[in-house]
C-alpha cells in the first residue's frame, strides 16, 4: 500500500538489514573504521556494542559487502546461550566444515586443517559473533583459545564480537583479563542526533525513489527524534506507521501533530491489552514491539520481540541437540569396542547407517547382530584384539594427518617459489624492455646518421 501510494520502488523503512540503506552517520562511520582497522591487523579481537536497534547487524552486513572474498574467508553466527562444548560445532557449521568423525578431537582437527589449508592459499579466516552478550564466560574463553592457533607466529583465526551494552560489563569482569588483552579496538555505537535523524529519513526515502512526497516539516523531524531517541530501528517503525497513516488518510504532509498522534497510537498498542490483540497491520506493530528496549536497567533482558533472535535461539537449540546426539553415538561406539553394550536395543541404534558414517572406527569392527539376551561371544578373538585394531586405525589416521600437514607445508613452499619466480620474471621483462628501448634508440640514431651522410 505504501509503495503504491507514494510510487516507491521498495519499502523504505523495513527492519531487516539491507546494505543499500546503510547510512553513514558519524558513529557508524567510526565503527566501520574500527572494523577495517581490525581486518588490516589480521589478529586479535574487535568489539562493537550498541543499543538494541542501533544498526549493528546492518553495520556487519555492510562490512561483509566490502570484504575481499579472495583474501578473507568470513562467517557470521548469531549466538544464544552456547555452552563451551557446543561452540566449536557452531563454528564448523558457520564455515561449512564437515569433520571426519565425532567428538571434540575430530572437530578440532577438522578446524585446524581448514585453517592451515587457508593459510597455504594466502587467505585469512574471520568469524563475526553477533549477540555476544549471550555467551557464558567459559564459552568466551573457549573462543579465545581457538584464536591461539597460529602458523609460525602468524595468527590463523580472528574474531569480531558484536553485542548489546551489557557485553561491556562482561568484558570488565576480573576473569576477562586475558580476553581484554587481546582486544585491539572497541567501540560503542551511538544513536543518531537530531540532524542525522532527518538525514537518515531523507536518505532512505531517496533510495526508493522519493520525489516530492511525503513532505516532513522541521517540527516533524524534531518530534520523530524525540519519540525514538535517534535509534534507527525505532525510527523505521515510527516512519513506516507514518507513511501508512498518510496512505490511509490520503495525505502527503507529515507535521508534528501527525507524528504525536501516530506515536501515541503506537504507545497504546504496545501497552496493556493492546500488545496482546494487535490490529490488522500486524507487521507494523511487530516492528514497534521489536523497537522497544529489551532491558529495563536491571540487567535482565526482556523477552525479545524481534523474530531473528528467536530463530537464532531455536537454531542454537537444534545445534546443541545434534551435538548431544553425536556425543552419545561416539560413547556407544566406544562401549561397543570394549564389549560393554548389552543387547537391550542400544546395539541396533549403534549399528545404524548414520552411526557408521559418523564413527569411522566402527567400520573396522564387526557389527553384533544378535537380539537375544545372551551377551556377545568374544572368545573367537584374543583379548585386546579390537582395542589393538582401533589403536592401529588411529595411528594410521594420525600418520595421514601428519602427511597432510607436510603436504600443506610443501604447497606453501611451492607457492613462495612461484611468487619468487614471477618477481624475477617481471624484473627480466623490465630489463629486456629497457634493452630493446636502447637498441631501438641506437637504430634510429644510425638511420639518421646514414640519411645525413647520403644528403652530403
Coordinates of C-alpha atoms in Angstrom, one line a residue:
X1 CA 0.0 0.0 0.0
X2 CA 2.8 2.5 0.9
X3 CA 4.8 1.7 -2.2
X4 CA 1.8 2.1 -4.5
X5 CA 0.6 5.3 -2.8
X6 CA 3.9 7.1 -3.0
X7 CA 5.4 5.4 -6.0
X8 CA 8.3 3.8 -4.1
X9 CA 10.3 1.0 -5.6
X10 CA 10.5 -0.8 -2.2
X11 CA 9.6 -0.4 1.5
X12 CA 11.9 2.4 2.7
X13 CA 11.9 1.6 6.4
X14 CA 11.9 -2.1 6.6
X15 CA 13.5 -3.6 9.7
X16 CA 15.6 -6.4 8.1
X17 CA 19.2 -5.3 7.3
X18 CA 19.7 -4.2 3.7
X19 CA 23.1 -2.8 2.8
X20 CA 21.7 -0.4 0.2
X21 CA 20.1 1.5 3.1
X22 CA 23.3 1.8 5.0
X23 CA 23.6 5.4 6.4
X24 CA 27.0 6.7 7.3
X25 CA 26.3 8.6 10.4
X26 CA 29.3 9.9 12.4
X27 CA 29.1 6.9 14.8
X28 CA 28.5 4.3 12.1
X29 CA 31.4 5.7 10.1
X30 CA 33.8 5.5 13.1
X31 CA 32.6 1.9 13.9
X32 CA 33.3 0.9 10.3
X33 CA 36.7 2.4 10.5
X34 CA 37.4 0.2 13.6
X35 CA 36.3 -2.9 11.7
X36 CA 38.5 -2.1 8.8
X37 CA 41.4 -1.5 11.2
X38 CA 40.9 -4.9 12.6
X39 CA 40.8 -6.5 9.2
X40 CA 44.2 -4.9 8.4
X41 CA 45.7 -6.0 11.7
X42 CA 44.6 -9.6 11.0
X43 CA 44.8 -10.6 14.6
X44 CA 43.1 -10.1 18.0
X45 CA 39.5 -9.2 18.8
X46 CA 37.4 -6.2 17.7
X47 CA 34.4 -5.4 20.0
X48 CA 31.4 -3.4 18.7
X49 CA 28.5 -2.8 21.1
X50 CA 25.3 -0.8 20.7
X51 CA 21.7 -0.5 22.0
X52 CA 19.0 -2.7 20.6
X53 CA 18.1 -1.4 17.1
X54 CA 21.2 0.8 16.8
X55 CA 22.2 -0.8 13.5
X56 CA 24.8 -3.3 14.5
X57 CA 23.6 -6.0 12.1
X58 CA 23.4 -3.6 9.2
X59 CA 27.0 -2.5 10.0
X60 CA 28.2 -6.1 9.9
X61 CA 26.4 -6.8 6.6
X62 CA 27.9 -3.6 5.1
X63 CA 31.4 -4.8 6.2
X64 CA 30.8 -8.2 4.6
X65 CA 30.0 -6.5 1.3
X66 CA 33.4 -4.7 1.4
X67 CA 35.5 -7.8 2.3
X68 CA 37.7 -9.2 -0.5
X69 CA 36.5 -12.8 -0.6
X70 CA 39.7 -13.9 -2.4
X71 CA 41.8 -13.0 0.7
X72 CA 39.4 -13.4 3.6
X73 CA 37.0 -16.2 4.4
X74 CA 34.4 -14.7 6.7
X75 CA 31.4 -16.2 8.5
X76 CA 28.7 -14.8 10.7
X77 CA 26.9 -16.5 13.6
X78 CA 24.2 -15.3 15.9
X79 CA 24.6 -16.8 19.4
X80 CA 22.2 -17.9 22.0
X81 CA 23.5 -19.3 25.3
X82 CA 26.1 -21.5 23.8
X83 CA 28.0 -23.8 26.1
X84 CA 31.7 -24.3 25.6
X85 CA 31.4 -27.9 24.2
X86 CA 28.9 -26.6 21.6
X87 CA 30.9 -23.6 20.4
X88 CA 33.3 -25.5 18.0
X89 CA 30.4 -27.3 16.4
X90 CA 28.7 -24.0 15.6
X91 CA 32.0 -22.5 14.2
X92 CA 32.4 -25.6 11.9
X93 CA 28.8 -25.2 10.8
X94 CA 29.3 -21.5 10.1
X95 CA 32.3 -22.3 7.8
X96 CA 30.6 -25.4 6.4
X97 CA 33.3 -27.7 7.7
X98 CA 32.5 -31.4 7.9
X99 CA 34.6 -33.2 10.5
X100 CA 35.7 -36.8 9.6
X101 CA 34.4 -38.2 12.9
X102 CA 32.5 -37.2 16.1
X103 CA 33.7 -35.6 19.3
X104 CA 35.8 -32.6 20.1
X105 CA 39.1 -34.1 18.8
X106 CA 37.7 -34.7 15.3
X107 CA 36.1 -31.2 15.3
X108 CA 39.3 -29.6 16.4
X109 CA 41.4 -31.5 13.8
X110 CA 38.9 -30.5 11.0
X111 CA 39.1 -26.9 12.1
X112 CA 42.9 -26.8 12.2
X113 CA 43.1 -28.5 8.7
X114 CA 40.7 -25.8 7.4
X115 CA 42.9 -23.0 8.9
X116 CA 46.1 -24.5 7.6
X117 CA 44.6 -25.0 4.1
X118 CA 43.6 -21.3 4.0
X119 CA 46.9 -20.0 5.1
X120 CA 48.6 -22.1 2.4
X121 CA 46.3 -20.4 -0.1
X122 CA 47.2 -17.0 1.3
X123 CA 43.8 -16.4 2.9
X124 CA 42.7 -15.4 6.4
X125 CA 39.7 -16.6 8.4
X126 CA 37.3 -14.2 10.2
X127 CA 34.4 -15.1 12.4
X128 CA 31.8 -12.4 13.5
X129 CA 29.9 -13.4 16.6
X130 CA 26.6 -11.4 17.0
X131 CA 24.6 -11.2 20.2
X132 CA 27.9 -11.8 22.1
X133 CA 26.3 -10.7 25.4
X134 CA 24.6 -14.2 25.5
X135 CA 27.9 -16.1 25.6
X136 CA 28.8 -17.6 29.0
X137 CA 32.2 -16.8 30.4
X138 CA 33.6 -20.3 29.7
X139 CA 32.4 -20.1 26.1
X140 CA 34.2 -16.8 25.6
X141 CA 37.3 -18.3 27.0
X142 CA 36.9 -21.3 24.6
X143 CA 36.6 -18.8 21.7
X144 CA 39.8 -17.0 22.9
X145 CA 41.7 -20.4 23.0
X146 CA 40.7 -21.0 19.3
X147 CA 42.3 -17.8 18.3
X148 CA 45.6 -19.1 19.7
X149 CA 46.0 -21.4 16.7
X150 CA 48.9 -20.0 14.6
X151 CA 51.4 -20.9 12.0
X152 CA 55.0 -19.8 12.6
X153 CA 53.7 -16.9 14.7
X154 CA 51.1 -15.9 12.2
X155 CA 47.5 -15.9 13.6
X156 CA 45.2 -18.1 11.6
X157 CA 41.8 -17.1 13.1
X158 CA 40.4 -13.7 14.0
X159 CA 37.1 -12.9 15.8
X160 CA 34.9 -9.8 15.9
X161 CA 32.4 -9.7 18.8
X162 CA 29.2 -7.7 18.4
X163 CA 26.7 -7.3 21.2
X164 CA 24.5 -5.2 23.4
X165 CA 25.8 -2.7 26.0
X166 CA 25.8 -5.4 28.8
X167 CA 28.6 -7.2 27.0
X168 CA 30.9 -4.3 28.0
X169 CA 30.1 -5.2 31.6
X170 CA 31.1 -8.8 30.9
X171 CA 34.4 -7.7 29.5
X172 CA 35.1 -5.5 32.6
X173 CA 35.0 -8.5 34.9
X174 CA 38.2 -9.7 36.5
X175 CA 38.0 -13.1 34.9
X176 CA 38.1 -11.5 31.4
X177 CA 41.6 -10.0 31.7
X178 CA 43.1 -12.4 29.2
X179 CA 40.5 -11.5 26.6
X180 CA 40.8 -7.8 27.3
X181 CA 44.5 -8.0 26.5
X182 CA 43.6 -9.5 23.1
X183 CA 41.1 -6.8 22.2
X184 CA 42.8 -4.4 19.8
X185 CA 39.9 -2.0 19.4
X186 CA 36.5 -1.5 21.0
X187 CA 33.7 0.9 20.1
X188 CA 30.1 1.7 21.3
X189 CA 27.7 2.6 18.5
X190 CA 25.8 5.8 19.3
X191 CA 22.2 6.7 18.3
X192 CA 21.6 9.4 15.7
X193 CA 21.3 13.0 16.7
X194 CA 18.5 15.3 15.5
X195 CA 20.2 16.4 12.2
X196 CA 21.3 12.8 11.5
X197 CA 17.7 11.6 12.1
X198 CA 16.5 14.0 9.4
X199 CA 19.3 13.0 7.0
X200 CA 18.6 9.3 7.8
X201 CA 15.0 9.6 6.8
X202 CA 15.7 11.6 3.7
X203 CA 18.4 9.1 2.6
X204 CA 16.1 6.1 3.0
X205 CA 13.4 7.8 1.0
X206 CA 15.8 8.8 -1.7
X207 CA 16.9 5.2 -2.1
X208 CA 13.4 4.0 -3.0
X209 CA 12.8 6.9 -5.5
X210 CA 11.1 9.6 -3.4
X211 CA 10.2 12.7 -5.4
X212 CA 8.3 15.5 -3.6
X213 CA 6.2 13.4 -1.3
X214 CA 5.9 12.7 1.5
X215 CA 7.0 16.0 2.9
X216 CA 8.2 16.4 6.5
X217 CA 8.2 19.7 8.4
X218 CA 11.2 20.6 10.6
X219 CA 9.0 20.2 13.6
X220 CA 8.1 16.7 12.5
X221 CA 11.8 15.7 12.4
X222 CA 12.1 17.1 16.0
X223 CA 9.2 15.0 17.1
X224 CA 10.4 11.9 15.5
X225 CA 13.8 12.2 17.1
X226 CA 12.2 12.9 20.5
X227 CA 9.9 9.8 20.3
X228 CA 12.6 7.4 19.0
X229 CA 15.8 8.8 20.8
X230 CA 17.5 8.5 17.4
X231 CA 17.6 4.7 17.4
X232 CA 17.4 3.6 13.8
X233 CA 15.0 0.7 14.3
X234 CA 12.6 2.8 16.3
X235 CA 12.8 5.5 13.5
X236 CA 12.0 2.8 11.0
X237 CA 9.0 1.6 13.0
X238 CA 7.6 5.0 13.5
X239 CA 8.2 6.2 9.9
X240 CA 6.6 3.1 8.5
X241 CA 3.5 3.8 10.5
X242 CA 3.5 7.5 9.5
X243 CA 3.6 6.5 5.8
X244 CA 0.8 4.0 6.3
X245 CA -1.2 6.8 8.0
X246 CA -0.7 9.1 5.0
X247 CA -1.7 6.4 2.6
X248 CA -4.9 5.6 4.5
X249 CA -5.8 9.2 5.1
X250 CA -4.7 10.4 1.6
X251 CA -2.2 12.9 3.0
X252 CA 1.3 13.9 1.8
X253 CA 2.4 16.3 4.5
X254 CA 3.7 15.0 7.9
X255 CA 3.9 17.6 10.7
X256 CA 4.5 17.4 14.4
X257 CA 0.8 16.8 15.2
X258 CA 0.7 13.8 12.9
X259 CA 3.8 12.4 14.5
X260 CA 2.4 12.9 18.0
X261 CA -0.8 11.2 17.1
X262 CA 0.8 8.1 15.5
X263 CA 3.4 7.8 18.2
X264 CA 0.6 7.9 20.9
X265 CA -1.2 5.2 18.9
X266 CA 1.9 3.0 18.8
X267 CA 2.5 3.5 22.6
X268 CA -1.1 2.4 23.3
X269 CA -0.7 -0.7 21.1
X270 CA 2.3 -2.0 22.9
X271 CA 0.9 -1.3 26.4
X272 CA -1.6 -3.3 28.5
X273 CA -4.1 -5.3 26.4
X274 CA -3.1 -3.6 23.1
X275 CA 0.1 -5.6 22.9
X276 CA -1.9 -8.8 23.0
X277 CA -4.5 -8.0 20.4
X278 CA -2.7 -6.3 17.5
X279 CA -4.7 -4.6 14.8
X280 CA -4.7 -5.9 11.2
X281 CA -1.5 -4.2 10.3
X282 CA 0.5 -6.8 12.2
X283 CA 3.8 -6.2 10.5
X284 CA 3.9 -2.6 11.6
X285 CA 3.0 -3.5 15.2
X286 CA 5.6 -6.3 15.4
X287 CA 8.2 -3.8 14.2
X288 CA 7.2 -1.5 17.1
X289 CA 7.5 -4.4 19.6
X290 CA 11.0 -5.0 18.3
X291 CA 11.8 -1.3 18.7
X292 CA 11.0 -1.3 22.5
X293 CA 14.0 -1.5 24.8
X294 CA 14.8 -5.1 25.9
X295 CA 16.5 -4.1 29.1
X296 CA 14.8 -2.2 31.9
X297 CA 18.1 -1.2 33.6
X298 CA 18.1 -4.1 36.0
X299 CA 20.5 -6.1 33.7
X300 CA 17.8 -8.6 32.9
X301 CA 16.7 -8.6 29.2
X302 CA 13.0 -8.7 28.4
X303 CA 11.8 -11.4 26.1
X304 CA 12.8 -10.4 22.5
X305 CA 10.0 -9.5 20.1
X306 CA 12.3 -9.5 17.1
X307 CA 11.9 -12.8 15.3
X308 CA 15.6 -13.0 14.4
X309 CA 16.9 -13.6 17.9
X310 CA 14.2 -16.2 18.5
X311 CA 15.1 -18.0 15.3
X312 CA 18.8 -17.9 16.3
X313 CA 17.9 -19.3 19.7
X314 CA 16.0 -22.2 18.0
X315 CA 18.9 -22.9 15.7
X316 CA 21.2 -22.9 18.7
X317 CA 19.0 -25.5 20.5
X318 CA 18.9 -27.7 17.4
X319 CA 22.7 -27.5 17.1
X320 CA 23.1 -28.4 20.7
X321 CA 20.7 -31.4 20.3
X322 CA 22.7 -32.6 17.3
X323 CA 25.9 -32.2 19.3
X324 CA 24.5 -34.3 22.1
X325 CA 23.3 -37.0 19.7
X326 CA 26.8 -37.1 18.1
X327 CA 28.4 -37.4 21.5
X328 CA 26.0 -40.2 22.5
X329 CA 26.8 -42.1 19.4
X330 CA 30.5 -41.7 20.0
X331 CA 30.1 -43.1 23.5
X332 CA 28.1 -46.1 22.1
X333 CA 30.9 -46.8 19.7
X334 CA 33.5 -46.8 22.4
X335 CA 31.4 -49.0 24.6
X336 CA 30.8 -51.4 21.8
X337 CA 34.6 -51.7 21.1
X338 CA 35.1 -52.7 24.8
X339 CA 32.3 -55.3 24.6
X340 CA 30.2 -53.4 27.1
X341 CA 27.0 -52.9 25.1
X342 CA 24.2 -55.1 26.4
X343 CA 21.6 -56.4 23.9
X344 CA 18.8 -54.1 25.1
X345 CA 18.2 -52.3 21.9
X346 CA 21.2 -50.0 22.1
X347 CA 23.2 -52.2 19.8
X348 CA 20.7 -51.6 17.0
X349 CA 21.0 -47.8 17.4
X350 CA 24.8 -48.0 17.5
X351 CA 24.9 -50.1 14.3
X352 CA 22.7 -47.9 12.1
X353 CA 24.0 -46.4 8.9
X354 CA 24.1 -42.9 10.4
X355 CA 26.3 -44.2 13.2
X356 CA 28.6 -45.9 10.7
X357 CA 29.0 -42.7 8.8
X358 CA 29.8 -40.6 11.8
X359 CA 32.2 -43.0 13.6
X360 CA 34.7 -44.4 11.0
X361 CA 36.3 -46.6 13.7
X362 CA 33.2 -48.7 13.9
X363 CA 33.6 -49.7 10.2
X364 CA 36.8 -51.6 11.2
X365 CA 34.9 -53.5 13.9
X366 CA 32.5 -56.4 13.4
X367 CA 28.8 -55.5 13.9
X368 CA 26.9 -57.5 16.5
X369 CA 23.6 -58.5 15.1
X370 CA 22.2 -60.7 17.9
X371 CA 19.0 -59.5 19.6
X372 CA 18.8 -62.2 22.2
X373 CA 19.5 -61.8 25.9
X374 CA 22.9 -63.5 25.6
X375 CA 25.9 -61.2 25.7
X376 CA 28.0 -61.2 22.5
X377 CA 30.6 -64.0 22.3
X378 CA 34.1 -62.7 22.0
X379 CA 36.1 -65.9 22.6
X380 CA 36.9 -66.2 18.9
X381 CA 39.5 -63.3 19.2
X382 CA 42.3 -62.9 21.7
X383 CA 41.8 -60.4 24.4
X384 CA 42.6 -56.8 23.4
X385 CA 42.4 -57.5 19.6
X386 CA 39.7 -54.9 19.0
X387 CA 41.5 -52.3 21.0
X388 CA 44.7 -53.0 19.1
X389 CA 42.9 -52.7 15.9
X390 CA 41.3 -49.4 17.0
X391 CA 44.8 -48.2 18.0
X392 CA 46.2 -49.2 14.7
X393 CA 43.5 -47.3 12.8
X394 CA 44.1 -44.2 15.0
X395 CA 47.8 -44.4 14.3
X396 CA 47.1 -44.6 10.6
X397 CA 44.8 -41.5 10.8
X398 CA 47.5 -39.6 12.8
X399 CA 50.1 -40.5 10.2
X400 CA 47.8 -39.4 7.4
X401 CA 47.2 -36.1 9.2
X402 CA 51.0 -35.6 9.6
X403 CA 51.4 -36.3 5.9
X404 CA 48.7 -33.8 5.1
X405 CA 50.5 -31.1 7.2
X406 CA 53.7 -31.8 5.4
X407 CA 51.9 -31.6 2.1
X408 CA 50.4 -28.2 3.2
X409 CA 53.9 -27.0 4.0
X410 CA 55.2 -28.2 0.7
X411 CA 52.4 -26.4 -1.1
X412 CA 53.3 -23.2 0.8
X413 CA 56.9 -23.5 -0.2
X414 CA 55.9 -24.1 -3.9
X415 CA 53.7 -21.0 -3.8
X416 CA 56.5 -19.0 -2.3
X417 CA 58.9 -20.3 -5.0
X418 CA 56.4 -19.5 -7.8
X419 CA 56.0 -16.0 -6.4
X420 CA 59.8 -15.5 -6.4
X421 CA 60.0 -16.8 -10.0
X422 CA 57.2 -14.4 -11.0
X423 CA 59.1 -11.5 -9.4
X424 CA 62.3 -12.5 -11.2
X425 CA 60.4 -12.9 -14.5
X426 CA 58.9 -9.4 -14.0
X427 CA 62.4 -8.0 -13.4
X428 CA 63.7 -9.8 -16.5
X429 CA 60.8 -8.4 -18.6
X430 CA 61.6 -4.9 -17.4
X431 CA 65.3 -5.3 -18.2
X432 CA 64.6 -6.7 -21.6
X433 CA 62.2 -3.8 -22.3
X434 CA 64.9 -1.4 -21.4
X435 CA 67.4 -3.1 -23.6
X436 CA 65.0 -3.1 -26.5
X437 CA 64.3 0.6 -26.0
X438 CA 68.1 1.3 -26.0
X439 CA 68.6 -0.8 -29.2
X440 CA 65.7 0.9 -30.9
X441 CA 67.2 4.3 -30.0
X442 CA 70.6 3.3 -31.4
X443 CA 68.9 2.0 -34.5
X444 CA 67.1 5.3 -35.0
X445 CA 70.3 7.2 -34.5
X446 CA 72.2 5.0 -37.0
X447 CA 69.5 5.6 -39.6
X448 CA 69.5 9.3 -39.0
X449 CA 73.3 9.4 -39.4
X450 CA 73.1 7.4 -42.6
X451 CA 70.5 9.7 -44.0
X452 CA 72.6 12.7 -43.1
X453 CA 75.6 11.1 -44.8
X454 CA 73.7 10.4 -48.0
X455 CA 72.5 14.0 -48.1
X456 CA 76.0 15.3 -48.0

